[in-house]
Amino acid sequence: MTDPHTTGTSSHGHGPFIAAIDQGTTSSRCIVFDKDGRIVSVHQKEHEQIFPKPGWVEHDAVEIWTNVQEVVAGALDKAGITAADVKAIGITNQRETTLLWDKKTGEPVHNAIVWQDTRTDALCKELGRNVGQDRFRRETGLPLASYFSGPKVRWLLDNVEGLRERAERGEILFGTMDSWVIWNLTGGTEGGVHVTDVTNASRTMLMNLYTMKWDDKILASMEIPAAVLPEIRSSSEVYGLAKGGILDGIPVASALGDQQAALFGQTCFAEGEAKSTYGTGTFMLMNTGETPVNSYNGLLTTVGYRIGDQKAVYALEGSIAVTGSLVQWMRDQMGLINSAAEIETLALSVEDNGGAYFVPAFSGLFAPYWRSDARGVIAGLTRYVTKAHIARAVLEATAWQTREITDAMTKDSGVELTALKVDGGMTSNNLLMQTLSDFLDAPVVRPMVAETTCLGAAYAAGLAVGFWPDTDALRANWRRAAEWTPRMDAEQREREYKNWLKAVERSMGWLEEEE
Ligand SMILES: Nc1ncnc2c1ncn2[C@@H]1O[C@H](COP(=O)(O)OP(=O)(O)O)[C@@H](O)[C@H]1O
Ligand SMILES: O=P(O)(O)OC[C@H](O)CO
């Protein structure tokens, strides 16, 4: 699980290049890009997933920082270049995952609490009762849910002994993974900069979506001292120079949450353009222009990106907690497959799902339901069902959940889906992509560079240092690599969609209030 994995070097000529670091949920990777936005080298390393209790998910932030340094060195080595060839570094990251660390020693006070972790459910319910659901959604664009960072910070302050006092004395720093990586890259205890960008800040539930500043009233209601917070900056600007280490002296010039980075990498710069990224979870974002669009159908309002001192661009987001991680679960916990790719072979060994529907509500249900009381179910089981049918149901779960999001997106934005741009690790699964096109009844297109998350971070960093002149130059790099078109009979689609929705209902209400 922790073996480093490198791919591809090529003869893309001589630099300069941009290096992007993607600190993801499953792994950290570094990709070196050339001026045409082509991949020169990749180095990637998985980190441990820590599950201390049902519903809890943690990461060791020190392991992550060690891996980040290793993948950077690996990617430069593989490309046959040194830091002198790198014009800027871009950062992108799993969002919401929350870390508090000691400013003086640089040591985390606790493992990072990962976005999927549900330990703050009860706290969120309490905040909802005391402060009101709408209050948070109005200012931050987010429903009160354990997914977001604010409640996780509060949990740490309440549960790590003596931490609140230390935080109030200004000894503790909070950050999502972008802040942690940038702080360490720029010197750590030796003057590291403590910043985050607007996209990551928009996922904390602590930033006001309209002013782009930390919201004092929300901080007060969450009982979080302002002293722990990083400075909110744009997504594309030089935050500081890397200090020490292999990248010493190179500008750190972008930060975007990974899903916003993918929106950027897919060059969705115009209002109405959307992408969906299939990784550990799945996240569909639609660019909605310079004003936030409220959702009435269970989507999030979030910041898409902000380039330097230009106006921020907003997005609507449909977040699905469990997609690729369900495939991992089939591999690691169930032992039904040996590799993620094997799920396709297994699923293809049968014609259909044999009547089984798998609702992977492992962290409750995210969009469009936001039900923390839901838990996973497999519905429709009979003696007929084999592991191959379950494999098929696993893939279909991702496609049906996307269908629910696209339906909500159309209702909220008024934009009909004409084609879906996709990316992420799961898009190498052809059966899944065909199923997706069938269930959406729309073409699904994948670009030449499927690593759009890193590409987006590289683009934003490159813009900040003048490596690329403007977003039009980036658009010119987008090329289609693959397309799937619908082949499913409409009646069958609607019949199966109804079954899916019935299965979803059965996943809800599993947890009682006091649990
Ligand atoms: N061929 C495949 N079929 C289905 N799922 C896959 C396949 N290859 C990878 N995955 C899943 O995709 C995820 C990895 O994708 P990636 O984009 O690297 O994720 P992340 O950025 O969230 O770490 C894993 O959860 C893995 O189970
Ligand atoms: O690391 P990923 O690609 O699973 O993305 C995680 C998301 O940012 C969570 O909001």
XYZ file of C-alpha atoms and ligand atoms in Angstrom:
552
model
C 0.000 0.000 0.000
C 2.821 2.394 0.668
C 5.044 1.535 -2.254
C 6.082 4.592 -4.190
C 4.838 4.566 -7.714
C 6.374 6.480 -10.554
C 5.315 6.822 -14.117
C 6.372 8.305 -17.330
C 9.238 10.470 -18.247
C 9.354 11.769 -21.709
C 11.236 13.847 -24.099
C 9.370 17.088 -23.652
C 12.471 19.093 -24.343
C 13.937 21.552 -21.915
C 12.156 23.542 -19.305
C 11.254 25.592 -17.574
C 8.557 23.516 -15.940
C 5.899 23.856 -13.270
C 5.677 21.322 -10.448
C 2.329 20.600 -8.797
C 1.846 18.820 -5.495
C -1.493 17.071 -4.957
C -1.944 16.105 -1.333
C -4.956 13.778 -1.780
C -7.024 11.595 0.528
C -5.387 8.351 -0.540
C -1.983 9.522 -1.676
C 0.311 12.453 -2.287
C 1.743 12.999 -5.717
C 3.926 15.446 -7.550
C 3.606 16.040 -11.265
C 5.959 18.073 -13.427
C 4.265 19.811 -16.390
C 5.685 21.490 -19.464
C 4.385 24.616 -21.163
C 1.825 22.671 -23.225
C 0.319 21.300 -20.022
C 1.720 17.846 -20.761
C 2.909 15.528 -18.012
C 6.686 15.159 -17.855
C 6.857 12.990 -14.739
C 4.790 11.694 -11.835
C 5.743 10.355 -8.452
C 3.082 9.196 -6.037
C 2.891 7.615 -2.619
C -0.049 6.343 -0.592
C -0.381 7.066 3.108
C -2.045 5.159 5.878
C -5.795 5.447 6.435
C -6.411 5.317 10.170
C -9.854 4.162 11.385
C -9.834 4.432 15.206
C -13.603 3.852 15.558
C -16.564 3.288 13.216
C -17.086 6.499 11.263
C -13.729 8.012 12.297
C -10.978 8.581 9.707
C -7.572 10.091 10.442
C -4.249 10.768 8.704
C -0.791 11.154 10.168
C 0.222 14.654 8.996
C 3.924 13.980 9.607
C 3.764 10.936 7.327
C 2.012 13.117 4.756
C 4.700 15.836 4.878
C 7.437 13.176 4.586
C 5.640 11.698 1.582
C 5.226 15.107 -0.025
C 8.981 15.693 0.139
C 9.627 12.229 -1.238
C 7.243 12.597 -4.185
C 8.700 15.989 -5.095
C 12.219 14.548 -5.125
C 10.955 11.526 -7.085
C 9.168 13.591 -9.722
C 12.162 15.900 -10.287
C 14.476 12.921 -10.467
C 12.241 11.087 -12.911
C 12.039 14.204 -15.104
C 15.807 14.481 -14.963
C 15.624 18.080 -13.773
C 16.612 20.137 -10.737
C 14.830 22.923 -8.901
C 16.570 25.407 -11.230
C 14.291 24.132 -14.037
C 11.132 24.692 -11.985
C 9.523 28.091 -12.420
C 6.903 27.692 -9.676
C 5.222 25.189 -7.402
C 1.449 24.772 -7.205
C -0.406 23.124 -4.349
C -3.691 21.296 -4.394
C -5.167 19.173 -1.654
C -7.900 17.055 -0.172
C -10.235 19.639 1.278
C -11.718 20.072 4.773
C -9.257 17.639 6.407
C -8.287 19.445 9.569
C -5.002 19.786 11.386
C -3.844 21.779 14.395
C -0.145 22.028 15.097
C 2.263 23.720 17.452
C 3.782 26.863 15.950
C 7.087 26.518 17.830
C 7.798 22.804 17.403
C 5.884 22.175 14.169
C 4.343 19.078 15.744
C 0.702 18.184 15.082
C -1.314 18.083 18.310
C -3.421 15.189 16.993
C -3.800 13.204 13.785
C -5.516 15.147 11.024
C -9.282 14.562 11.058
C -10.245 13.588 7.533
C -13.205 15.043 5.640
C -15.045 11.673 5.698
C -14.911 11.496 9.500
C -18.337 11.665 11.180
C -17.325 12.239 14.822
C -18.789 15.756 14.826
C -22.333 14.647 13.928
C -23.693 15.275 17.416
C -21.903 18.627 17.603
C -23.421 19.673 14.267
C -26.895 18.729 15.476
C -26.316 20.771 18.642
C -25.122 23.779 16.617
C -28.191 23.407 14.416
C -30.463 23.514 17.455
C -28.649 26.381 19.188
C -27.598 28.588 16.297
C -29.804 27.409 13.426
C -29.109 25.532 10.175
C -29.846 28.499 7.954
C -27.444 30.798 9.730
C -24.462 28.755 8.529
C -25.756 28.106 5.037
C -26.525 31.785 4.477
C -23.012 33.019 5.276
C -20.897 30.050 4.202
C -22.951 28.324 1.455
C -22.681 25.022 3.345
C -25.166 22.887 5.274
C -24.205 22.009 8.840
C -22.454 18.671 8.389
C -19.536 16.772 9.868
C -17.841 17.013 6.435
C -16.560 20.573 6.998
C -13.526 21.777 8.985
C -15.061 24.179 11.541
C -16.741 21.516 13.680
C -13.579 19.377 13.474
C -11.499 22.271 14.869
C -14.010 22.704 17.661
C -13.875 18.956 18.433
C -10.081 19.086 18.736
C -10.179 22.171 20.968
C -12.727 20.432 23.202
C -11.059 17.021 23.297
C -7.283 17.471 23.324
C -6.284 18.334 26.846
C -5.064 21.887 27.368
C -5.372 22.698 23.663
C -7.939 25.468 23.952
C -5.720 27.433 26.355
C -2.692 26.967 24.089
C -4.758 28.059 21.078
C -5.983 31.149 22.896
C -2.378 32.024 23.781
C -1.563 31.991 20.036
C 0.666 28.896 20.194
C -1.394 26.746 17.834
C -1.983 26.944 14.080
C -4.960 25.514 12.198
C -4.797 24.492 8.593
C -6.226 22.310 5.908
C -3.594 20.326 4.004
C -2.701 23.260 1.716
C -1.719 25.336 4.772
C 0.257 22.480 6.309
C 2.209 21.809 3.102
C 2.839 25.502 2.349
C 3.914 26.236 5.939
C 6.395 23.362 5.858
C 7.610 24.141 2.335
C 8.302 27.770 3.190
C 10.378 27.041 6.259
C 8.051 25.640 8.941
C 9.265 26.682 12.384
C 11.860 28.871 10.612
C 9.345 31.454 9.375
C 6.928 29.343 7.323
C 3.986 31.335 5.947
C 0.596 30.496 7.426
C -1.902 30.970 4.604
C -4.800 29.278 2.867
C -6.635 30.158 -0.321
C -10.249 31.215 -0.826
C -11.322 27.800 -2.147
C -10.001 25.885 0.841
C -11.265 28.548 3.241
C -14.730 28.236 1.669
C -14.873 24.636 2.957
C -14.122 25.403 6.577
C -17.615 26.737 7.320
C -15.817 29.668 8.944
C -15.425 31.977 5.937
C -18.085 34.400 4.810
C -18.725 33.630 1.156
C -19.467 37.236 0.291
C -16.660 39.089 2.089
C -14.068 36.255 1.690
C -13.043 36.879 5.297
C -13.285 34.785 8.452
C -16.733 35.428 9.926
C -16.436 36.668 13.524
C -19.966 35.649 14.487
C -19.539 32.135 13.176
C -16.174 31.853 14.942
C -17.894 32.909 18.153
C -20.719 30.404 17.752
C -18.233 27.619 17.024
C -15.999 28.813 19.896
C -12.889 28.946 17.711
C -10.214 31.566 18.577
C -9.192 33.683 15.565
C -5.536 33.326 16.597
C -5.342 29.832 15.065
C -6.508 30.857 11.604
C -4.345 31.251 8.497
C -4.488 34.332 6.295
C -6.910 33.942 3.381
C -5.251 34.645 0.030
C -6.195 34.197 -3.638
C -5.666 30.852 -5.401
C -3.016 32.184 -7.768
C -0.270 34.378 -6.301
C 3.190 33.948 -4.786
C 2.741 33.157 -1.075
C 6.460 32.819 -0.424
C 9.596 31.001 -1.544
C 10.357 27.405 -0.641
C 12.989 27.357 2.071
C 15.397 24.471 2.600
C 14.852 21.126 0.915
C 15.084 20.275 -2.731
C 12.912 23.180 -3.966
C 14.787 25.867 -2.048
C 14.127 29.338 -3.489
C 11.256 28.373 -5.833
C 8.036 30.443 -5.593
C 5.062 28.669 -4.052
C 2.459 30.233 -6.297
C -0.930 28.539 -6.075
C -3.291 26.726 -3.761
C -6.683 25.299 -4.626
C -8.819 22.605 -3.071
C -8.462 19.556 -5.297
C -11.962 19.750 -6.755
C -11.611 23.423 -7.602
C -8.187 22.640 -9.069
C -9.814 20.051 -11.325
C -12.378 22.662 -12.436
C -9.422 24.912 -13.293
C -7.477 22.087 -14.967
C -10.527 21.204 -17.084
C -10.519 24.902 -18.081
C -14.129 25.421 -16.975
C -13.638 29.185 -16.998
C -17.068 30.103 -18.420
C -20.335 30.207 -16.517
C -22.248 26.908 -16.920
C -19.151 24.774 -17.576
C -18.871 21.742 -15.282
C -16.655 18.786 -14.466
C -16.918 15.702 -12.294
C -13.871 14.122 -10.627
C -13.902 10.414 -9.733
C -11.422 9.688 -6.927
C -11.907 8.552 -3.324
C -15.152 10.497 -3.471
C -16.756 12.211 -6.447
C -17.294 15.907 -6.818
C -19.112 17.724 -9.576
C -18.546 21.481 -9.809
C -20.209 23.974 -12.110
C -18.799 27.453 -12.682
C -21.549 29.962 -11.800
C -19.643 33.192 -12.447
C -18.922 36.102 -10.132
C -21.978 35.819 -7.878
C -22.766 32.936 -5.539
C -25.846 30.895 -6.546
C -27.917 29.550 -3.652
C -28.895 25.920 -3.845
C -32.413 24.702 -3.095
C -31.642 21.136 -4.117
C -28.940 19.976 -1.748
C -25.835 21.332 -3.485
C -23.103 23.463 -1.938
C -22.233 27.014 -2.869
C -18.480 27.341 -2.881
C -15.610 29.398 -4.265
C -14.370 28.084 -7.639
C -11.132 30.066 -7.762
C -9.692 33.530 -7.503
C -6.798 34.629 -9.695
C -4.657 37.279 -7.970
C -6.675 40.424 -7.293
C -9.364 39.607 -9.868
C -12.925 38.922 -8.704
C -13.593 35.507 -7.252
C -15.485 32.987 -9.371
C -18.073 30.842 -7.573
C -19.301 27.309 -8.165
C -22.139 24.977 -7.292
C -20.941 21.613 -6.062
C -22.436 18.165 -5.712
C -20.281 16.134 -3.319
C -20.443 12.341 -3.076
C -18.511 10.939 -0.118
C -17.887 7.369 -1.234
C -17.053 6.233 -4.771
C -13.439 5.101 -5.320
C -13.226 4.341 -1.606
C -15.998 1.766 -2.081
C -13.759 0.025 -4.602
C -10.919 0.194 -2.053
C -13.255 -1.301 0.548
C -14.060 -4.182 -1.806
C -10.306 -4.717 -2.151
C -8.998 -4.094 1.374
C -11.850 -4.954 3.735
C -13.788 -7.535 1.695
C -10.879 -9.059 -0.237
C -13.170 -9.568 -3.251
C -10.665 -8.078 -5.683
C -6.873 -7.742 -5.642
C -6.627 -4.369 -7.324
C -9.009 -1.482 -8.012
C -8.833 -2.186 -11.743
C -10.005 -5.767 -11.180
C -13.499 -4.563 -10.296
C -14.128 -3.937 -13.987
C -13.191 -7.500 -14.991
C -15.327 -8.916 -12.203
C -18.298 -6.697 -13.070
C -17.997 -7.553 -16.762
C -18.303 -11.262 -15.992
C -22.059 -10.733 -15.557
C -24.675 -8.978 -17.677
C -26.244 -6.833 -14.972
C -26.515 -6.224 -11.215
C -28.701 -9.297 -10.632
C -31.190 -7.045 -8.824
C -28.693 -5.699 -6.241
C -28.275 -1.995 -5.404
C -25.436 -0.819 -3.164
C -25.858 2.512 -1.344
C -22.430 3.275 0.149
C -23.585 5.676 2.876
C -20.470 4.936 4.954
C -20.164 8.592 6.045
C -23.883 9.247 5.900
C -25.192 10.631 2.618
C -23.769 13.846 1.190
C -25.413 15.686 -1.723
C -28.233 16.029 -2.348
C -29.477 14.550 0.959
C -27.037 15.586 3.717
C -28.257 12.796 5.989
C -25.741 11.855 8.655
C -28.111 9.182 9.988
C -27.742 7.076 6.836
C -25.446 4.044 6.679
C -24.522 1.666 3.870
C -26.999 -0.902 2.549
C -27.114 -3.495 -0.193
C -30.744 -3.815 -1.241
C -32.426 -6.378 -3.485
C -30.352 -9.361 -2.364
C -31.474 -12.848 -3.315
C -29.635 -16.169 -3.360
C -28.962 -15.482 -7.067
C -26.595 -12.571 -6.386
C -22.843 -13.232 -6.741
C -19.810 -11.132 -5.966
C -19.766 -10.141 -9.633
C -23.244 -8.637 -9.323
C -22.070 -6.747 -6.234
C -19.086 -5.451 -8.233
C -21.524 -4.166 -10.812
C -23.708 -2.586 -8.133
C -20.593 -0.880 -6.733
C -19.864 0.789 -10.069
C -23.510 1.632 -10.655
C -23.650 3.353 -7.255
C -21.155 5.933 -8.508
C -23.119 6.492 -11.698
C -26.525 6.794 -9.971
C -25.167 9.205 -7.400
C -23.833 11.353 -10.245
C -27.256 11.268 -11.875
C -28.824 12.612 -8.691
C -26.287 15.442 -8.640
C -26.777 16.389 -12.286
C -30.552 16.493 -11.734
C -30.032 18.884 -8.783
C -27.522 20.962 -10.774
C -30.013 21.456 -13.601
C -32.735 22.534 -11.153
C -30.474 25.012 -9.333
C -28.643 26.516 -12.300
C -31.178 26.114 -15.092
C -28.327 24.720 -17.235
C -29.124 21.434 -19.063
C -26.225 19.009 -19.188
C -25.071 18.538 -22.767
C -21.892 16.614 -21.920
C -19.966 15.849 -18.747
C -16.201 16.445 -18.523
C -14.707 13.797 -16.243
C -11.335 13.031 -14.665
C -9.766 11.205 -11.708
C -8.535 7.663 -11.001
C -11.869 5.907 -11.587
C -12.188 7.215 -15.158
C -9.778 4.505 -16.295
C -12.726 2.149 -15.765
C -14.452 1.911 -19.159
C -17.482 0.058 -17.858
C -18.056 2.763 -15.273
C -17.748 5.527 -17.870
C -20.208 3.762 -20.212
C -22.628 3.196 -17.323
C -22.329 6.851 -16.398
C -23.193 7.973 -19.911
C -26.135 5.524 -19.925
C -27.526 6.716 -16.591
C -27.072 10.417 -17.406
C -28.286 9.995 -20.967
C -25.485 12.345 -22.020
C -21.990 12.040 -23.496
C -19.098 11.699 -21.060
C -15.740 13.127 -22.171
C -12.280 12.693 -20.731
C -9.393 15.007 -21.604
C -5.935 13.917 -22.698
C -4.501 14.906 -19.325
C -6.746 13.080 -16.842
C -4.619 14.431 -13.958
C -6.604 17.647 -14.023
C -6.208 18.281 -10.305
C -2.457 18.714 -10.522
C -2.834 20.410 -13.877
C -5.163 23.022 -12.366
C -2.708 23.748 -9.566
C 0.109 23.989 -12.111
C -1.959 26.346 -14.286
C -2.775 28.633 -11.343
C 0.897 28.706 -10.273
C 2.042 29.298 -13.846
C -0.365 32.227 -14.253
C 0.973 33.798 -11.044
C 4.567 33.858 -12.327
C 3.804 34.695 -15.975
C 4.612 31.186 -17.277
C 1.237 31.296 -19.064
C -0.182 34.715 -20.048
C -3.906 34.138 -19.421
C -6.695 31.573 -19.207
C -7.143 31.543 -23.004
C -3.670 30.068 -23.327
C -4.740 27.306 -20.919
C -7.938 26.565 -22.821
C -5.888 25.919 -25.937
C -4.219 22.984 -24.144
C -7.491 21.062 -23.478
C -7.834 18.050 -25.784
C -10.388 15.261 -25.768
C -8.977 11.774 -25.320
C -12.077 9.621 -24.952
C -15.841 9.879 -25.211
C -18.698 7.559 -24.210
C -22.227 8.015 -25.546
C -25.510 6.682 -24.125
C -26.668 3.233 -25.269
C -29.343 2.497 -22.692
C -33.022 2.205 -23.353
C -34.894 5.095 -21.668
C -37.517 2.898 -20.065
C -34.927 0.618 -18.502
C -32.998 3.633 -17.219
C -35.998 5.103 -15.453
C -37.030 1.723 -14.015
C -33.571 1.163 -12.544
C -33.327 4.739 -11.315
C -36.513 4.167 -9.318
C -34.960 1.051 -7.759
C -31.870 3.049 -6.869
C -33.965 5.746 -5.185
C -35.816 3.071 -3.191
C -32.502 1.649 -2.019
C -31.353 5.144 -0.982
C -34.449 5.533 1.167
C -33.636 2.278 2.914
C -30.182 3.595 3.926
C -31.663 6.545 5.815
C -32.593 6.721 9.480
C -30.254 3.905 10.485
C -28.589 5.870 13.264
C -30.705 7.008 16.156
C -30.310 10.609 17.382
C -28.371 9.607 20.530
C -25.835 7.521 18.569
N -9.999 0.925 -12.647
C -10.630 1.417 -11.561
N -11.923 1.137 -11.345
C -12.583 1.641 -10.283
N -12.000 2.421 -9.362
C -10.715 2.730 -9.519
C -9.953 2.247 -10.608
N -8.686 2.714 -10.504
C -8.671 3.472 -9.375
N -9.886 3.475 -8.781
C -10.259 4.173 -7.545
O -9.925 5.546 -7.716
C -9.407 6.100 -6.526
C -8.075 6.747 -6.823
O -8.284 7.816 -7.670
P -7.512 9.179 -7.439
O -8.021 10.135 -8.460
O -6.073 8.884 -7.408
O -8.079 9.499 -5.993
P -7.715 10.561 -4.859
O -7.245 11.792 -5.571
O -9.020 10.731 -4.169
O -6.689 9.945 -3.968
C -9.272 4.970 -5.526
O -10.293 5.103 -4.571
C -9.468 3.701 -6.345
O -10.195 2.733 -5.618
O -8.613 13.607 -2.217
P -9.834 13.472 -3.033
O -9.579 13.566 -4.502
O -10.652 12.284 -2.649
O -10.772 14.747 -2.719
C -11.337 14.930 -1.477
C -12.178 16.180 -1.469
O -11.421 17.333 -1.614
C -13.013 16.242 -0.220
O -13.827 17.374 -0.228
